[in-house]
Amino acid sequence: MAEAVFHFPPDFQWGVAVSSHQVEGHNTNNQWWAWEHQEGRIAAGHRSGAACNWWMSAEDDLDRAAAMGLNTVRLSIEWSRVEVSPGRIDLAALDRYRELLQGLRDRGIVPMVTLHHFTNPLWLEEQGGWLNSNAIAYFTRYVEQVVQALGEYTDLWCTINEPNVYASLGYVTGSHPPGIKSLKSAALVLKHMLRAHGAAYDVLHRAQEEARVGLAHNLRLFDPARPSRLLDRAAAWARDLWFNQTTLTALKGGWWLPPLGFGPAFAVRRKLDWIGLNYYTRDMIEYDRHAEEPGLGVTRHPDDAELLDGGYGELYPEGLARALRRIARLGIPIHITENGIPDSDDDQRPAAILLHLHQTWRVLQQNVPVMSYYHWTLVDNFEWNEGWTMPFGLIELDPESQERAPRPSADLYAAIAKSNAITPELIHAYAPQLRSRLLPD
Ligand code: FCB
């Protein structure tokens, strides 16, 4: 009998992903800091505060990542630190990023650098944020500064994290700043961000011949709860159009789809060397004429679904394979730029890691070009409007004392990264309940 070891390609990269506001601490000059200080915005009244204290000292966590055998880390540059007011660059902030990136290099870790991860400088927010088309020129000017200053440390750039999530949560549900509920505004914001991505792509390539430039798309799956019902199918389709297809069609076909407009998207066409996939879960959509937006339906979960903590949705690893196959239609290399679950007692995460990586391995067998996997995340961090209530870390953090405690998942993920494989021993040790699902008899 063939040994059931799931090997990854020899050059596969293993990493973790973080973002500036969620880990650095005291990012007082962006719109999230201001938002956190408004009553009722964040679960349990939490605030980012010192976060994971990376601005002062990230080096111990970098040691932890290196000790786990990781060879890449995705982090983001905080625009509000670099460009403190329009056109005014803080050289000391750039120095700190140099130190961080050099620190990664010294540990044999390749950095992937994201240039925008949800946060805007306050001065931009005061001018209307991404509703203002000037944001595109401001962003490219900032990107130019960053690539000049930090280009010697990386050529792997992720322009913008999840424009679709930024637009949806800030401008449709209103759970992120600026807390607006208007699909029309959301569409404009998304379009501006995609155009800014296209412009940043050109800036990065002009500055750095070898630049590899991509964008991270959060691909959430929307399936009809009752596939035989036309209205469920229509609602799932409408959600998918807004959340996924508008972005994917602009990036692949260079074409704007409603509600972003209708017509050629020259500014975005062929402006992508790779695509980042952030995958978390799916929604089963049921038409409901009493819903706030009946045409978009409401989310249900299958009766037999395994649910994640904190109402985060369904554990659905098969969705990662579906999302990878769909995004592969872009015909370019794929990085899994985020995947993980909130789980403070780590009773689901080891199995979730194994199942999602098994799905990744499966699509690699079908020649889908997946280059890397970045687990979200290394250490518990500030989870936006959920505050500290949704711990996604391989390592547990007490934000008060800054004490860290590795969860079993950290050891599991390290073992996978070091052996570049999922072995039967790891399945037996960390998730024996998966034996029949993953291993032959
Ligand atoms: C993603 C965000 C990331 C983190 C994870 C859990 O949508 O990009 O910052 O919040 O969700």
Coordinates of C-alpha atoms and ligand atoms in Angstrom, one line a residue, residues 18-19 22 74 117-118 161-162 165 169 176 216 218 278 280 312 338 340 342 376 381-384 390 392, ligand 1:
V18 CA -0.3 39.8 9.8
S19 CA -1.3 43.4 9.2
Q22 CA -3.6 44.5 14.1
R74 CA 3.2 38.6 4.9
H117 CA -4.6 46.6 4.8
F118 CA -7.8 48.4 5.8
N161 CA -5.8 43.7 0.9
E162 CA -9.4 42.7 0.2
V165 CA -14.2 43.4 2.2
L169 CA -17.8 46.3 5.7
H176 CA -16.1 49.0 9.8
A216 CA -5.3 39.8 -2.0
N218 CA -11.2 37.5 -0.1
N278 CA -7.9 34.9 1.3
Y280 CA -12.3 31.6 5.3
Y312 CA -17.7 33.1 12.3
E338 CA -4.7 34.2 4.3
G340 CA -7.3 30.4 9.5
P342 CA -10.9 31.9 15.4
W376 CA -3.8 33.8 9.5
N381 CA -4.2 40.0 17.2
F382 CA -6.7 42.9 17.2
E383 CA -9.6 41.5 15.0
W384 CA -11.1 44.8 13.9
M390 CA -11.7 36.4 17.9
F392 CA -6.9 33.5 15.2
Ligands
FCB1 C1 -9.5 39.0 6.8 C2 -8.6 40.3 7.0 C3 -7.6 40.1 8.2 C4 -8.2 39.4 9.3 C5 -8.9 38.1 8.9 C6 -9.5 37.3 10.0 O1 -10.6 39.4 6.1 O2 -7.8 40.6 5.9 O3 -7.1 41.4 8.5 O4 -9.1 40.2 10.0 O5 -9.9 38.4 8.0

